[in-house]
PDB file of C-alpha atoms in Angstrom:
ATOM      1  CA  MET A   1       0.000   0.000   0.000  1.00  0.00           C
ATOM      2  CA  THR A   2       1.374   3.408  -0.991  1.00  0.00           C
ATOM      3  CA  LYS A   3       2.292   5.598   1.956  1.00  0.00           C
ATOM      4  CA  GLU A   4       0.265   8.818   2.185  1.00  0.00           C
ATOM      5  CA  TRP A   5       1.947  11.979   3.396  1.00  0.00           C
ATOM      6  CA  ALA A   6       0.976  15.374   4.705  1.00  0.00           C
ATOM      7  CA  VAL A   7       3.631  18.053   4.210  1.00  0.00           C
ATOM      8  CA  VAL A   8       3.151  20.931   6.652  1.00  0.00           C
ATOM      9  CA  ALA A   9       5.214  24.100   6.277  1.00  0.00           C
ATOM     10  CA  GLY A  10       5.321  26.089   9.501  1.00  0.00           C
ATOM     11  CA  ALA A  11       4.909  22.929  11.567  1.00  0.00           C
ATOM     12  CA  THR A  12       6.437  24.219  14.803  1.00  0.00           C
ATOM     13  CA  GLY A  13       4.020  27.112  15.366  1.00  0.00           C
ATOM     14  CA  ALA A  14       0.725  26.891  17.249  1.00  0.00           C
ATOM     15  CA  LEU A  15      -1.300  26.394  14.065  1.00  0.00           C
ATOM     16  CA  GLY A  16       1.184  24.075  12.394  1.00  0.00           C
ATOM     17  CA  SER A  17       1.412  21.859  15.465  1.00  0.00           C
ATOM     18  CA  ALA A  18      -2.377  21.521  15.719  1.00  0.00           C
ATOM     19  CA  ILE A  19      -2.721  20.839  11.992  1.00  0.00           C
ATOM     20  CA  SER A  20       0.017  18.209  12.103  1.00  0.00           C
ATOM     21  CA  GLU A  21      -1.727  16.428  14.977  1.00  0.00           C
ATOM     22  CA  GLU A  22      -5.065  16.483  13.126  1.00  0.00           C
ATOM     23  CA  LEU A  23      -3.502  14.995  10.010  1.00  0.00           C
ATOM     24  CA  ARG A  24      -1.710  12.276  11.979  1.00  0.00           C
ATOM     25  CA  ASN A  25      -5.025  11.390  13.570  1.00  0.00           C
ATOM     26  CA  ARG A  26      -6.386  10.959  10.054  1.00  0.00           C
ATOM     27  CA  GLY A  27      -3.751   8.335   9.356  1.00  0.00           C
ATOM     28  CA  LEU A  28      -1.258  10.404   7.370  1.00  0.00           C
ATOM     29  CA  ALA A  29       2.498  10.427   7.821  1.00  0.00           C
ATOM     30  CA  VAL A  30       3.460  14.048   8.541  1.00  0.00           C
ATOM     31  CA  LEU A  31       6.595  15.727   7.240  1.00  0.00           C
ATOM     32  CA  GLY A  32       6.894  18.950   9.188  1.00  0.00           C
ATOM     33  CA  LEU A  33       8.888  21.844   7.784  1.00  0.00           C
ATOM     34  CA  ALA A  34      10.214  24.881   9.623  1.00  0.00           C
ATOM     35  CA  ARG A  35      12.931  27.441   9.090  1.00  0.00           C
ATOM     36  CA  HIS A  36      14.632  26.213  12.244  1.00  0.00           C
ATOM     37  CA  GLY A  37      14.078  22.492  12.050  1.00  0.00           C
ATOM     38  CA  ASP A  38      14.447  20.009  14.867  1.00  0.00           C
ATOM     39  CA  SER A  39      15.451  16.556  13.673  1.00  0.00           C
ATOM     40  CA  SER A  40      14.687  15.057  17.098  1.00  0.00           C
ATOM     41  CA  SER A  41      11.013  15.952  16.631  1.00  0.00           C
ATOM     42  CA  GLY A  42      10.924  15.014  12.959  1.00  0.00           C
ATOM     43  CA  VAL A  43      10.795  18.579  11.642  1.00  0.00           C
ATOM     44  CA  LEU A  44      12.914  19.289   8.583  1.00  0.00           C
ATOM     45  CA  GLY A  45      14.806  22.585   8.461  1.00  0.00           C
ATOM     46  CA  ILE A  46      13.654  24.375   5.287  1.00  0.00           C
ATOM     47  CA  ASP A  47      13.923  28.026   4.263  1.00  0.00           C
ATOM     48  CA  LEU A  48      10.850  28.814   2.136  1.00  0.00           C
ATOM     49  CA  ARG A  49      12.710  31.766   0.621  1.00  0.00           C
ATOM     50  CA  ASP A  50      15.368  29.543  -0.927  1.00  0.00           C
ATOM     51  CA  ASP A  51      14.797  27.453  -4.066  1.00  0.00           C
ATOM     52  CA  ASP A  52      17.475  24.872  -3.309  1.00  0.00           C
ATOM     53  CA  SER A  53      16.347  24.436   0.289  1.00  0.00           C
ATOM     54  CA  VAL A  54      12.720  23.788  -0.660  1.00  0.00           C
ATOM     55  CA  ALA A  55      13.756  21.424  -3.457  1.00  0.00           C
ATOM     56  CA  GLU A  56      15.075  19.070  -0.757  1.00  0.00           C
ATOM     57  CA  VAL A  57      11.540  18.312   0.469  1.00  0.00           C
ATOM     58  CA  SER A  58      10.762  15.694  -2.173  1.00  0.00           C
ATOM     59  CA  ARG A  59      13.768  13.619  -1.071  1.00  0.00           C
ATOM     60  CA  HIS A  60      12.012  12.974   2.241  1.00  0.00           C
ATOM     61  CA  VAL A  61       8.699  11.788   0.783  1.00  0.00           C
ATOM     62  CA  ASP A  62       8.449   8.110  -0.147  1.00  0.00           C
ATOM     63  CA  GLY A  63       4.895   7.969  -1.384  1.00  0.00           C
ATOM     64  CA  VAL A  64       1.953  10.198  -2.245  1.00  0.00           C
ATOM     65  CA  VAL A  65       1.495  13.712  -0.909  1.00  0.00           C
ATOM     66  CA  ARG A  66      -2.150  13.591   0.096  1.00  0.00           C
ATOM     67  CA  VAL A  67      -2.101  17.170   1.346  1.00  0.00           C
ATOM     68  CA  LEU A  68       0.372  20.032   1.285  1.00  0.00           C
ATOM     69  CA  VAL A  69      -0.344  22.675   3.925  1.00  0.00           C
ATOM     70  CA  HIS A  70       1.334  26.079   3.957  1.00  0.00           C
ATOM     71  CA  VAL A  71       0.820  27.779   7.315  1.00  0.00           C
ATOM     72  CA  ALA A  72       4.161  29.564   7.662  1.00  0.00           C
ATOM     73  CA  GLY A  73       4.081  33.318   8.028  1.00  0.00           C
ATOM     74  CA  PRO A  74       6.527  36.199   8.493  1.00  0.00           C
ATOM     75  CA  PRO A  75       6.696  38.254  11.691  1.00  0.00           C
ATOM     76  CA  LEU A  76       4.263  41.119  12.218  1.00  0.00           C
ATOM     77  CA  ALA A  77       6.226  44.183  11.148  1.00  0.00           C
ATOM     78  CA  GLY A  78       4.259  47.314  11.961  1.00  0.00           C
ATOM     79  CA  GLY A  79       1.616  49.477  10.419  1.00  0.00           C
ATOM     80  CA  VAL A  80       1.178  51.150   7.068  1.00  0.00           C
ATOM     81  CA  ALA A  81       2.767  54.395   8.265  1.00  0.00           C
ATOM     82  CA  ASP A  82       6.038  52.881   9.429  1.00  0.00           C
ATOM     83  CA  VAL A  83       6.496  49.393   8.015  1.00  0.00           C
ATOM     84  CA  ASP A  84       9.795  48.625   6.318  1.00  0.00           C
ATOM     85  CA  PRO A  85       9.029  47.886   2.632  1.00  0.00           C
ATOM     86  CA  GLY A  86      11.560  45.079   2.855  1.00  0.00           C
ATOM     87  CA  SER A  87       9.310  43.368   5.406  1.00  0.00           C
ATOM     88  CA  VAL A  88       6.432  43.474   2.931  1.00  0.00           C
ATOM     89  CA  LEU A  89       8.607  41.866   0.270  1.00  0.00           C
ATOM     90  CA  GLU A  90       9.697  39.197   2.750  1.00  0.00           C
ATOM     91  CA  ALA A  91       6.064  38.459   3.598  1.00  0.00           C
ATOM     92  CA  ILE A  92       5.265  37.906  -0.067  1.00  0.00           C
ATOM     93  CA  ASP A  93       8.362  35.756  -0.537  1.00  0.00           C
ATOM     94  CA  VAL A  94       7.487  33.509   2.419  1.00  0.00           C
ATOM     95  CA  LYS A  95       3.748  33.328   1.765  1.00  0.00           C
ATOM     96  CA  VAL A  96       3.407  33.417  -2.021  1.00  0.00           C
ATOM     97  CA  ASN A  97       6.741  32.331  -3.447  1.00  0.00           C
ATOM     98  CA  GLY A  98       7.113  29.885  -0.561  1.00  0.00           C
ATOM     99  CA  LEU A  99       3.929  28.097  -1.595  1.00  0.00           C
ATOM    100  CA  LEU A 100       4.972  28.118  -5.239  1.00  0.00           C
ATOM    101  CA  ARG A 101       8.316  26.550  -4.351  1.00  0.00           C
ATOM    102  CA  LEU A 102       6.645  23.884  -2.218  1.00  0.00           C
ATOM    103  CA  VAL A 103       4.104  22.948  -4.876  1.00  0.00           C
ATOM    104  CA  ARG A 104       6.821  22.598  -7.487  1.00  0.00           C
ATOM    105  CA  ALA A 105       9.013  20.559  -5.134  1.00  0.00           C
ATOM    106  CA  VAL A 106       6.355  17.894  -4.527  1.00  0.00           C
ATOM    107  CA  ASP A 107       4.469  18.135  -7.829  1.00  0.00           C
ATOM    108  CA  SER A 108       5.466  14.626  -8.891  1.00  0.00           C
ATOM    109  CA  CYS A 109       4.154  13.242  -5.569  1.00  0.00           C
ATOM    110  CA  PHE A 110       0.590  14.488  -6.072  1.00  0.00           C
ATOM    111  CA  GLU A 111      -2.153  12.207  -7.358  1.00  0.00           C
ATOM    112  CA  VAL A 112      -5.867  12.521  -8.026  1.00  0.00           C
ATOM    113  CA  GLY A 113      -7.525  13.623  -4.780  1.00  0.00           C
ATOM    114  CA  SER A 114      -4.489  15.426  -3.390  1.00  0.00           C
ATOM    115  CA  ARG A 115      -5.028  18.800  -1.723  1.00  0.00           C
ATOM    116  CA  ILE A 116      -3.038  22.015  -1.586  1.00  0.00           C
ATOM    117  CA  VAL A 117      -4.087  24.119   1.409  1.00  0.00           C
ATOM    118  CA  ALA A 118      -2.893  27.647   2.151  1.00  0.00           C
ATOM    119  CA  VAL A 119      -3.673  29.116   5.561  1.00  0.00           C
ATOM    120  CA  THR A 120      -4.131  32.791   4.776  1.00  0.00           C
ATOM    121  CA  GLY A 121      -6.036  35.070   7.155  1.00  0.00           C
ATOM    122  CA  HIS A 122      -8.946  37.471   7.263  1.00  0.00           C
ATOM    123  CA  LEU A 123      -6.610  40.477   7.056  1.00  0.00           C
ATOM    124  CA  GLY A 124      -5.997  39.570   3.427  1.00  0.00           C
ATOM    125  CA  TYR A 125      -9.667  40.312   2.745  1.00  0.00           C
ATOM    126  CA  ASP A 126     -10.419  42.935   5.424  1.00  0.00           C
ATOM    127  CA  PRO A 127      -7.128  44.838   5.733  1.00  0.00           C
ATOM    128  CA  VAL A 128      -6.367  47.115   8.657  1.00  0.00           C
ATOM    129  CA  PRO A 129      -3.589  49.746   8.771  1.00  0.00           C
ATOM    130  CA  ALA A 130      -1.919  48.090  11.768  1.00  0.00           C
ATOM    131  CA  SER A 131      -1.048  44.834   9.954  1.00  0.00           C
ATOM    132  CA  VAL A 132       0.460  45.540   6.569  1.00  0.00           C
ATOM    133  CA  THR A 133       2.589  42.429   6.118  1.00  0.00           C
ATOM    134  CA  ALA A 134      -0.261  40.081   7.046  1.00  0.00           C
ATOM    135  CA  GLY A 135      -2.757  41.984   4.907  1.00  0.00           C
ATOM    136  CA  VAL A 136      -0.690  42.232   1.749  1.00  0.00           C
ATOM    137  CA  GLY A 137       0.910  38.792   2.055  1.00  0.00           C
ATOM    138  CA  ASN A 138      -2.398  37.027   2.663  1.00  0.00           C
ATOM    139  CA  ALA A 139      -4.214  38.925  -0.089  1.00  0.00           C
ATOM    140  CA  ALA A 140      -1.573  37.812  -2.569  1.00  0.00           C
ATOM    141  CA  LEU A 141      -1.701  34.262  -1.218  1.00  0.00           C
ATOM    142  CA  GLY A 142      -5.475  34.196  -1.658  1.00  0.00           C
ATOM    143  CA  ALA A 143      -5.009  35.141  -5.299  1.00  0.00           C
ATOM    144  CA  LEU A 144      -2.431  32.388  -5.745  1.00  0.00           C
ATOM    145  CA  VAL A 145      -4.928  29.848  -4.378  1.00  0.00           C
ATOM    146  CA  ARG A 146      -7.219  30.687  -7.292  1.00  0.00           C
ATOM    147  CA  GLN A 147      -4.350  30.467  -9.786  1.00  0.00           C
ATOM    148  CA  LEU A 148      -3.257  27.053  -8.504  1.00  0.00           C
ATOM    149  CA  ALA A 149      -6.842  25.803  -8.481  1.00  0.00           C
ATOM    150  CA  GLY A 150      -7.142  26.525 -12.180  1.00  0.00           C
ATOM    151  CA  ALA A 151      -3.814  24.924 -12.983  1.00  0.00           C
ATOM    152  CA  TYR A 152      -4.129  21.759 -10.889  1.00  0.00           C
ATOM    153  CA  GLY A 153      -7.888  21.158 -10.925  1.00  0.00           C
ATOM    154  CA  PRO A 154      -7.810  19.377 -14.310  1.00  0.00           C
ATOM    155  CA  ARG A 155      -5.388  16.881 -12.757  1.00  0.00           C
ATOM    156  CA  GLY A 156      -7.823  16.124  -9.937  1.00  0.00           C
ATOM    157  CA  ILE A 157      -5.713  18.074  -7.430  1.00  0.00           C
ATOM    158  CA  THR A 158      -7.574  20.868  -5.657  1.00  0.00           C
ATOM    159  CA  CYS A 159      -6.333  24.014  -3.930  1.00  0.00           C
ATOM    160  CA  HIS A 160      -8.020  25.680  -0.976  1.00  0.00           C
ATOM    161  CA  GLY A 161      -7.596  28.652   1.339  1.00  0.00           C
ATOM    162  CA  VAL A 162      -8.349  28.713   5.051  1.00  0.00           C
ATOM    163  CA  ALA A 163      -8.684  32.223   6.473  1.00  0.00           C
ATOM    164  CA  PRO A 164      -8.974  32.420  10.246  1.00  0.00           C
ATOM    165  CA  GLY A 165      -9.604  35.644  12.085  1.00  0.00           C
ATOM    166  CA  PRO A 166      -7.367  36.367  15.075  1.00  0.00           C
ATOM    167  CA  VAL A 167      -6.291  33.047  16.560  1.00  0.00           C
ATOM    168  CA  ASP A 168      -5.873  32.652  20.300  1.00  0.00           C
ATOM    169  CA  SER A 169      -2.161  31.910  20.216  1.00  0.00           C
ATOM    170  CA  PRO A 170       1.122  33.630  21.113  1.00  0.00           C
ATOM    171  CA  ARG A 171       1.004  35.505  17.802  1.00  0.00           C
ATOM    172  CA  ILE A 172      -2.172  37.338  18.809  1.00  0.00           C
ATOM    173  CA  ASP A 173      -0.431  38.634  21.925  1.00  0.00           C
ATOM    174  CA  ARG A 174       2.085  40.449  19.714  1.00  0.00           C
ATOM    175  CA  LEU A 175      -0.730  41.919  17.618  1.00  0.00           C
ATOM    176  CA  ILE A 176      -2.565  43.095  20.736  1.00  0.00           C
ATOM    177  CA  GLU A 177       0.607  44.712  22.057  1.00  0.00           C
ATOM    178  CA  HIS A 178       0.997  46.593  18.765  1.00  0.00           C
ATOM    179  CA  LEU A 179      -2.655  47.672  18.745  1.00  0.00           C
ATOM    180  CA  ALA A 180      -2.383  48.856  22.353  1.00  0.00           C
ATOM    181  CA  THR A 181       0.714  50.919  21.604  1.00  0.00           C
ATOM    182  CA  THR A 182      -0.645  52.553  18.458  1.00  0.00           C
ATOM    183  CA  GLY A 183      -4.083  53.137  19.999  1.00  0.00           C
ATOM    184  CA  ALA A 184      -2.757  54.410  23.339  1.00  0.00           C
ATOM    185  CA  VAL A 185      -4.891  51.904  25.265  1.00  0.00           C
ATOM    186  CA  SER A 186      -4.137  49.041  27.612  1.00  0.00           C
ATOM    187  CA  PRO A 187      -3.568  45.534  26.215  1.00  0.00           C
ATOM    188  CA  GLU A 188      -6.794  44.450  27.938  1.00  0.00           C
ATOM    189  CA  GLU A 189      -8.745  47.176  26.146  1.00  0.00           C
ATOM    190  CA  ALA A 190      -7.115  46.332  22.824  1.00  0.00           C
ATOM    191  CA  ARG A 191      -7.989  42.647  23.266  1.00  0.00           C
ATOM    192  CA  ALA A 192     -11.591  43.456  24.168  1.00  0.00           C
ATOM    193  CA  LYS A 193     -11.970  45.705  21.129  1.00  0.00           C
ATOM    194  CA  LEU A 194     -10.550  43.009  18.866  1.00  0.00           C
ATOM    195  CA  LEU A 195     -12.960  40.486  20.321  1.00  0.00           C
ATOM    196  CA  ARG A 196     -15.967  42.796  19.828  1.00  0.00           C
ATOM    197  CA  GLU A 197     -15.264  42.930  16.094  1.00  0.00           C
ATOM    198  CA  ALA A 198     -16.516  39.336  15.808  1.00  0.00           C
ATOM    199  CA  SER A 199     -20.182  38.375  16.081  1.00  0.00           C
ATOM    200  CA  VAL A 200     -19.316  35.436  18.326  1.00  0.00           C
ATOM    201  CA  ASP A 201     -17.723  35.887  21.715  1.00  0.00           C
ATOM    202  CA  ARG A 202     -14.391  34.174  21.095  1.00  0.00           C
ATOM    203  CA  PHE A 203     -11.354  34.043  18.873  1.00  0.00           C
ATOM    204  CA  ALA A 204     -10.547  31.122  16.620  1.00  0.00           C
ATOM    205  CA  THR A 205      -8.294  28.475  18.139  1.00  0.00           C
ATOM    206  CA  PRO A 206      -5.533  26.375  16.569  1.00  0.00           C
ATOM    207  CA  ALA A 207      -7.877  23.381  16.918  1.00  0.00           C
ATOM    208  CA  ASP A 208     -10.524  25.210  14.852  1.00  0.00           C
ATOM    209  CA  VAL A 209      -8.045  25.793  12.046  1.00  0.00           C
ATOM    210  CA  ALA A 210      -6.847  22.178  12.195  1.00  0.00           C
ATOM    211  CA  TRP A 211     -10.474  21.006  11.946  1.00  0.00           C
ATOM    212  CA  ALA A 212     -10.950  23.072   8.779  1.00  0.00           C
ATOM    213  CA  VAL A 213      -7.818  21.650   7.158  1.00  0.00           C
ATOM    214  CA  GLY A 214      -8.969  18.133   7.996  1.00  0.00           C
ATOM    215  CA  LEU A 215     -12.406  18.876   6.548  1.00  0.00           C
ATOM    216  CA  LEU A 216     -10.826  19.724   3.201  1.00  0.00           C
ATOM    217  CA  LEU A 217      -9.604  16.142   2.873  1.00  0.00           C
ATOM    218  CA  GLU A 218     -13.185  14.964   2.501  1.00  0.00           C
ATOM    219  CA  GLU A 219     -14.384  14.007  -0.975  1.00  0.00           C
ATOM    220  CA  GLY A 220     -17.084  16.685  -0.929  1.00  0.00           C
ATOM    221  CA  ALA A 221     -14.435  19.405  -0.605  1.00  0.00           C
ATOM    222  CA  THR A 222     -13.425  18.787  -4.227  1.00  0.00           C
ATOM    223  CA  VAL A 223     -16.111  21.195  -5.431  1.00  0.00           C
ATOM    224  CA  MET A 224     -14.619  23.900  -3.180  1.00  0.00           C
ATOM    225  CA  ASN A 225     -11.597  24.103  -5.464  1.00  0.00           C
ATOM    226  CA  GLY A 226     -10.188  27.624  -5.432  1.00  0.00           C
ATOM    227  CA  SER A 227     -12.378  28.906  -2.621  1.00  0.00           C
ATOM    228  CA  THR A 228     -11.421  30.175   0.814  1.00  0.00           C
ATOM    229  CA  LEU A 229     -13.015  28.897   4.008  1.00  0.00           C
ATOM    230  CA  PHE A 230     -13.402  31.746   6.519  1.00  0.00           C
ATOM    231  CA  LEU A 231     -13.013  31.103  10.253  1.00  0.00           C
ATOM    232  CA  ASP A 232     -13.321  34.720  11.329  1.00  0.00           C
ATOM    233  CA  GLY A 233     -16.287  34.623  13.686  1.00  0.00           C
ATOM    234  CA  GLY A 234     -18.379  36.736  11.344  1.00  0.00           C
ATOM    235  CA  ARG A 235     -15.905  39.619  11.068  1.00  0.00           C
ATOM    236  CA  ARG A 236     -16.138  39.856   7.308  1.00  0.00           C
ATOM    237  CA  THR A 237     -19.344  41.568   6.215  1.00  0.00           C
ATOM    238  CA  ALA A 238     -18.515  42.332   2.572  1.00  0.00           C
ATOM    239  CA  MET A 239     -20.238  40.432  -0.226  1.00  0.00           C
ATOM    240  CA  PRO A 240     -19.488  37.840  -1.478  1.00  0.00           C
TER     241      PRO A 240
END
């Protein structure tokens, strides 16, 4: 029986760890990737900004890539008034070019029914001035999802986006600190304001995002090719 793999880029973060666990529970062998890998925990050190580094991934897959998940993201780097343009370029390189490099590296390992999943974020669709790198990087990644869907769909390989709102993880603490500083409010006030922007009284969790990625492995998700699944608690009000 051919071994089925999940390749997860950004596997050591809160989201990547939860997604990896979900995919293992679904019976897949998980190849975790991270910029600072840890061989003792089975995570391969890969720099998504480097062609040669990413090309190494296929050497560690001895079977079919059932799902490729890109959840890696660059650091938050300030607001629109003061962000370093180089940080914006780095965000695009990690998010957009990183996914392109990964897809090309494992292309020969895909088969009919394989999935490509990009974890973007609601800021790519509802941008705010305080989060330029996340907004621009995720907007571009959302567009790439549609491009890949058109290219790979005829082969029976579908591409999907998952766009959570703020996720209750260490990363949100850094965002709240930035919002508190720029808004001249306490972190508690900044957190409460961020929470009020949703129509449900909680943030997304890493487990929520992992659930969504697992859902996309179902046969019925095939017809979702090219679409983005929002996990933003009702934050987005624009149509469609």
